[in-house]
Amino acid sequence: DAMVIQNPRYQVTQFGKPVTLSCSQTLNHNVMYWYQQKSSQAPKLLFHYYDKDFNNEADTPDNFQSRRPNTSFCFLDIRSPGLGDAAMYLCATSRVTSVGETQYFGPGTRLLVL
Amino acid sequence: AQSVSQHNHHVILSEAASLELGCNYSYGGTVNLFWYVQYPGQHLQLLLKYFSGDPLVKGIKGFEAEFIKSKFSFNLRKPSVQWSDTAEYFCAIEGRSGGYQKVTFGIGTKLQVIP
């Protein structure tokens, strides 16, 4: 009964070849997030959707885009992956309440760029 | 801007030893506080959280954390660790940023428990 599902778990792509990572949730949460996590570093927020409202972090490269066609699905598109984009990509969801939110994470997709 | 500092990046303990992982944060307003755990090969899971009320928070698997507002700290503790506690532990804060709730993670502490 996985709640946040990420596919694929491992993705290999070539330098400059577009790649799409997917995330789906069964929690009906209104917020979905994409994080990038490199080895021995904290997860870094790339962007998030609050319902249909897209919020891009100021330092997220233009190379990264996202789509959320409906409540359940969210995609991360990397238009031209570079070697520095190799990382674990984490999807998370939450439901915002008046007191705060708790994020639920998927297992991540490990991206390797050759 | 908000930030989180985890002092110990790698901790090695023997089973039954007591654990305390430090977490300090910087934020000018109200914060919610979290500890997440990532077991080897698994995804990030919530260990415990503090939104308000009793500053001593109890989480799963015998973990607890204490919010000390005057010290901007939220240290994680466990009186007696087990081999199965080997994992990476992330402290995180949620503060108001630009009208959206934003969570900032610390760099993580890798805990290795030796049988």
Coordinates of C-alpha atoms in Angstrom, one line a residue:
Chain A
D1 CA 0.0 0.0 0.0
A2 CA 2.6 2.5 -1.1
M3 CA 1.5 6.0 -0.7
V4 CA 4.1 8.0 -2.7
I5 CA 5.3 6.1 -5.8
Q6 CA 8.2 7.0 -7.9
N7 CA 9.2 5.5 -11.2
P8 CA 11.6 4.5 -12.2
R9 CA 13.7 3.7 -9.2
Y10 CA 16.9 4.0 -11.3
Q11 CA 17.3 6.0 -14.4
V12 CA 20.3 6.1 -16.7
T13 CA 20.5 8.8 -19.3
Q14 CA 23.0 10.3 -21.6
F15 CA 24.5 13.8 -21.3
G16 CA 22.0 16.2 -22.9
K17 CA 19.3 13.6 -23.5
P18 CA 15.9 14.7 -22.0
V19 CA 14.6 12.6 -19.1
T20 CA 11.3 12.5 -17.2
L21 CA 10.9 11.2 -13.7
S22 CA 7.4 10.5 -12.4
C23 CA 5.7 10.6 -9.0
S24 CA 2.2 9.5 -8.0
Q25 CA 0.4 9.6 -4.7
T26 CA -2.6 7.9 -3.2
L27 CA -2.9 10.3 -0.3
N28 CA -4.9 13.0 -2.1
H29 CA -2.5 15.6 -0.7
N30 CA -2.7 19.0 -2.1
V31 CA 1.0 19.7 -2.1
M32 CA 3.7 17.9 -4.1
Y33 CA 7.4 18.5 -4.0
W34 CA 10.5 17.6 -5.9
Y35 CA 13.8 17.5 -4.1
Q36 CA 17.3 16.8 -5.3
Q37 CA 19.7 15.0 -3.0
K38 CA 23.3 14.5 -3.7
S39 CA 25.6 12.3 -1.6
S40 CA 26.2 13.5 1.9
Q41 CA 24.0 16.6 1.3
A42 CA 20.7 17.7 2.6
P43 CA 17.7 17.3 0.3
K44 CA 17.4 20.5 -1.8
L45 CA 13.9 21.7 -2.7
L46 CA 13.6 22.3 -6.5
F47 CA 10.0 23.3 -6.7
H48 CA 6.5 22.5 -5.4
Y49 CA 2.9 22.6 -6.4
Y50 CA 0.3 23.9 -4.0
D51 CA -2.7 22.5 -5.7
K52 CA -2.2 23.9 -9.3
D53 CA 0.0 26.7 -8.2
F54 CA 3.6 26.2 -9.2
N55 CA 6.4 27.6 -7.0
N56 CA 9.9 27.5 -8.3
E57 CA 12.9 27.9 -5.9
A58 CA 15.0 30.8 -6.9
D59 CA 18.1 28.7 -7.4
T60 CA 16.5 25.9 -9.4
P61 CA 18.2 25.8 -12.8
D62 CA 16.0 26.5 -15.9
N63 CA 17.0 23.0 -17.1
F64 CA 14.5 21.6 -14.6
Q65 CA 10.8 21.8 -15.3
S66 CA 7.8 20.2 -13.6
R67 CA 4.2 19.3 -14.6
R68 CA 1.3 18.3 -12.4
P69 CA -1.6 17.2 -14.7
N70 CA -3.8 16.3 -11.8
T71 CA -3.8 15.8 -8.0
S72 CA -2.2 12.4 -8.1
F73 CA 0.7 12.9 -10.5
C74 CA 3.7 15.1 -10.8
F75 CA 6.6 14.9 -13.3
L76 CA 10.1 16.2 -13.2
D77 CA 11.5 17.0 -16.6
I78 CA 15.3 17.6 -17.1
R79 CA 15.7 19.0 -20.5
S80 CA 19.4 18.6 -21.0
P81 CA 20.9 16.6 -18.2
G82 CA 24.5 17.4 -17.3
L83 CA 26.9 15.3 -15.3
G84 CA 26.2 17.5 -12.3
D85 CA 22.6 16.5 -12.3
A86 CA 23.3 13.0 -11.3
A87 CA 21.6 12.6 -7.9
M88 CA 18.7 11.1 -6.1
Y89 CA 15.4 12.8 -6.9
L90 CA 12.8 12.7 -4.1
C91 CA 9.1 13.3 -4.5
A92 CA 7.1 14.3 -1.4
T93 CA 3.5 15.1 -0.7
S94 CA 1.8 16.9 2.1
R95 CA -1.6 18.3 3.2
V96 CA -1.4 21.8 4.5
T97 CA -3.3 22.3 7.7
S98 CA -3.7 25.3 10.0
V99 CA -0.9 24.2 12.2
G100 CA 1.5 22.8 9.7
E101 CA 2.2 19.9 7.4
T102 CA 4.0 16.6 7.4
Q103 CA 5.7 15.5 4.3
Y104 CA 5.6 11.9 3.0
F105 CA 8.4 10.9 0.8
G106 CA 8.6 8.4 -2.0
P107 CA 11.6 6.0 -2.4
G108 CA 13.4 8.3 -4.8
T109 CA 14.7 7.9 -8.3
R110 CA 18.5 7.7 -8.7
L111 CA 19.6 9.4 -11.9
L112 CA 22.9 8.5 -13.5
V113 CA 24.1 10.7 -16.4
L114 CA 26.7 9.2 -18.7
Chain B
A1 CA 16.0 32.8 5.5
Q2 CA 15.9 29.7 7.5
S3 CA 18.7 27.2 8.0
V4 CA 19.4 24.0 9.9
S5 CA 22.6 22.8 11.4
Q6 CA 23.4 19.2 12.4
H7 CA 26.6 19.1 14.3
N8 CA 27.5 15.4 14.0
H9 CA 27.8 14.1 10.5
H10 CA 28.8 10.6 11.5
V11 CA 28.2 8.9 14.8
I12 CA 29.3 5.4 15.8
L13 CA 27.8 3.8 18.9
S14 CA 27.7 0.3 20.4
E15 CA 24.4 -1.3 21.1
A16 CA 22.7 -0.1 24.3
A17 CA 24.6 3.2 24.3
S18 CA 22.6 6.4 24.6
L19 CA 22.2 8.6 21.7
E20 CA 21.8 12.4 21.3
L21 CA 22.0 14.0 17.9
G22 CA 22.2 17.8 17.8
C23 CA 20.1 20.1 15.7
N24 CA 20.0 23.8 15.8
Y25 CA 18.1 26.1 13.5
S26 CA 17.9 29.7 12.5
Y27 CA 14.6 31.4 11.8
G28 CA 13.0 34.6 12.9
G29 CA 9.5 33.4 13.3
T30 CA 7.4 30.4 14.3
V31 CA 8.7 27.0 13.2
N32 CA 7.5 23.5 13.1
L33 CA 10.3 20.9 13.7
F34 CA 10.9 17.4 12.4
W35 CA 13.2 14.5 12.5
Y36 CA 13.2 12.2 9.6
V37 CA 15.1 8.9 9.3
Q38 CA 16.3 7.0 6.3
Y39 CA 17.2 3.4 6.8
P40 CA 19.6 1.8 4.3
G41 CA 17.9 1.4 0.9
Q42 CA 14.6 2.9 2.1
H43 CA 12.9 6.3 1.8
L44 CA 12.8 9.1 4.2
Q45 CA 10.3 8.5 7.0
L46 CA 9.0 10.8 9.7
L47 CA 10.4 9.9 13.1
L48 CA 8.7 12.7 15.1
K49 CA 7.5 16.2 14.8
Y50 CA 6.8 19.3 17.0
F51 CA 4.1 21.8 16.1
S52 CA 3.1 23.2 19.5
G53 CA 2.4 22.1 23.1
D54 CA 4.7 19.9 25.2
P55 CA 8.3 20.6 24.0
L56 CA 9.3 17.0 24.7
V57 CA 8.1 15.0 21.8
K58 CA 8.0 11.2 21.7
G59 CA 8.2 9.5 18.3
I60 CA 8.4 6.0 17.0
K61 CA 10.9 3.3 18.0
G62 CA 11.7 4.9 21.4
F63 CA 13.0 8.2 20.0
E64 CA 12.2 11.5 21.6
A65 CA 13.3 15.1 20.9
E66 CA 13.1 18.3 23.0
F67 CA 12.4 21.7 21.6
I68 CA 14.3 24.3 23.5
K69 CA 13.2 27.6 22.1
S70 CA 15.8 29.7 23.8
K71 CA 18.6 27.6 22.3
F72 CA 16.9 27.2 18.9
S73 CA 17.5 23.5 19.3
F74 CA 15.6 20.3 18.7
N75 CA 18.0 17.5 19.7
L76 CA 17.1 13.9 19.1
R77 CA 17.6 11.3 21.9
K78 CA 17.3 7.6 22.5
P79 CA 18.3 6.0 25.8
S80 CA 19.5 2.7 24.3
V81 CA 20.2 2.2 20.6
Q82 CA 19.9 -1.0 18.7
W83 CA 21.7 -2.3 15.6
S84 CA 18.4 -1.7 13.7
D85 CA 18.8 2.1 14.4
T86 CA 21.6 2.3 11.9
A87 CA 20.4 4.9 9.5
E88 CA 20.7 8.5 8.4
Y89 CA 18.8 11.1 10.5
F90 CA 17.7 14.4 9.1
C91 CA 16.5 17.4 11.2
A92 CA 14.1 19.7 9.4
I93 CA 12.3 22.9 10.1
E94 CA 9.2 24.4 8.5
G95 CA 8.8 28.1 8.6
R96 CA 6.8 30.7 6.7
S97 CA 8.6 31.8 3.6
G98 CA 7.0 34.0 0.9
G99 CA 3.5 33.0 2.0
Y100 CA 4.3 29.3 1.4
Q101 CA 5.3 26.8 4.0
K102 CA 8.8 25.7 3.2
V103 CA 10.8 22.8 4.8
T104 CA 14.5 23.1 5.1
F105 CA 16.6 20.0 5.9
G106 CA 19.9 19.6 7.7
I107 CA 22.8 17.8 6.1
G108 CA 22.0 14.6 8.0
T109 CA 23.8 12.5 10.6
K110 CA 24.8 9.0 9.7
L111 CA 24.4 6.7 12.7
Q112 CA 26.2 3.4 12.8
V113 CA 25.4 1.0 15.6
I114 CA 27.8 -1.7 16.2
P115 CA 26.4 -5.0 17.7

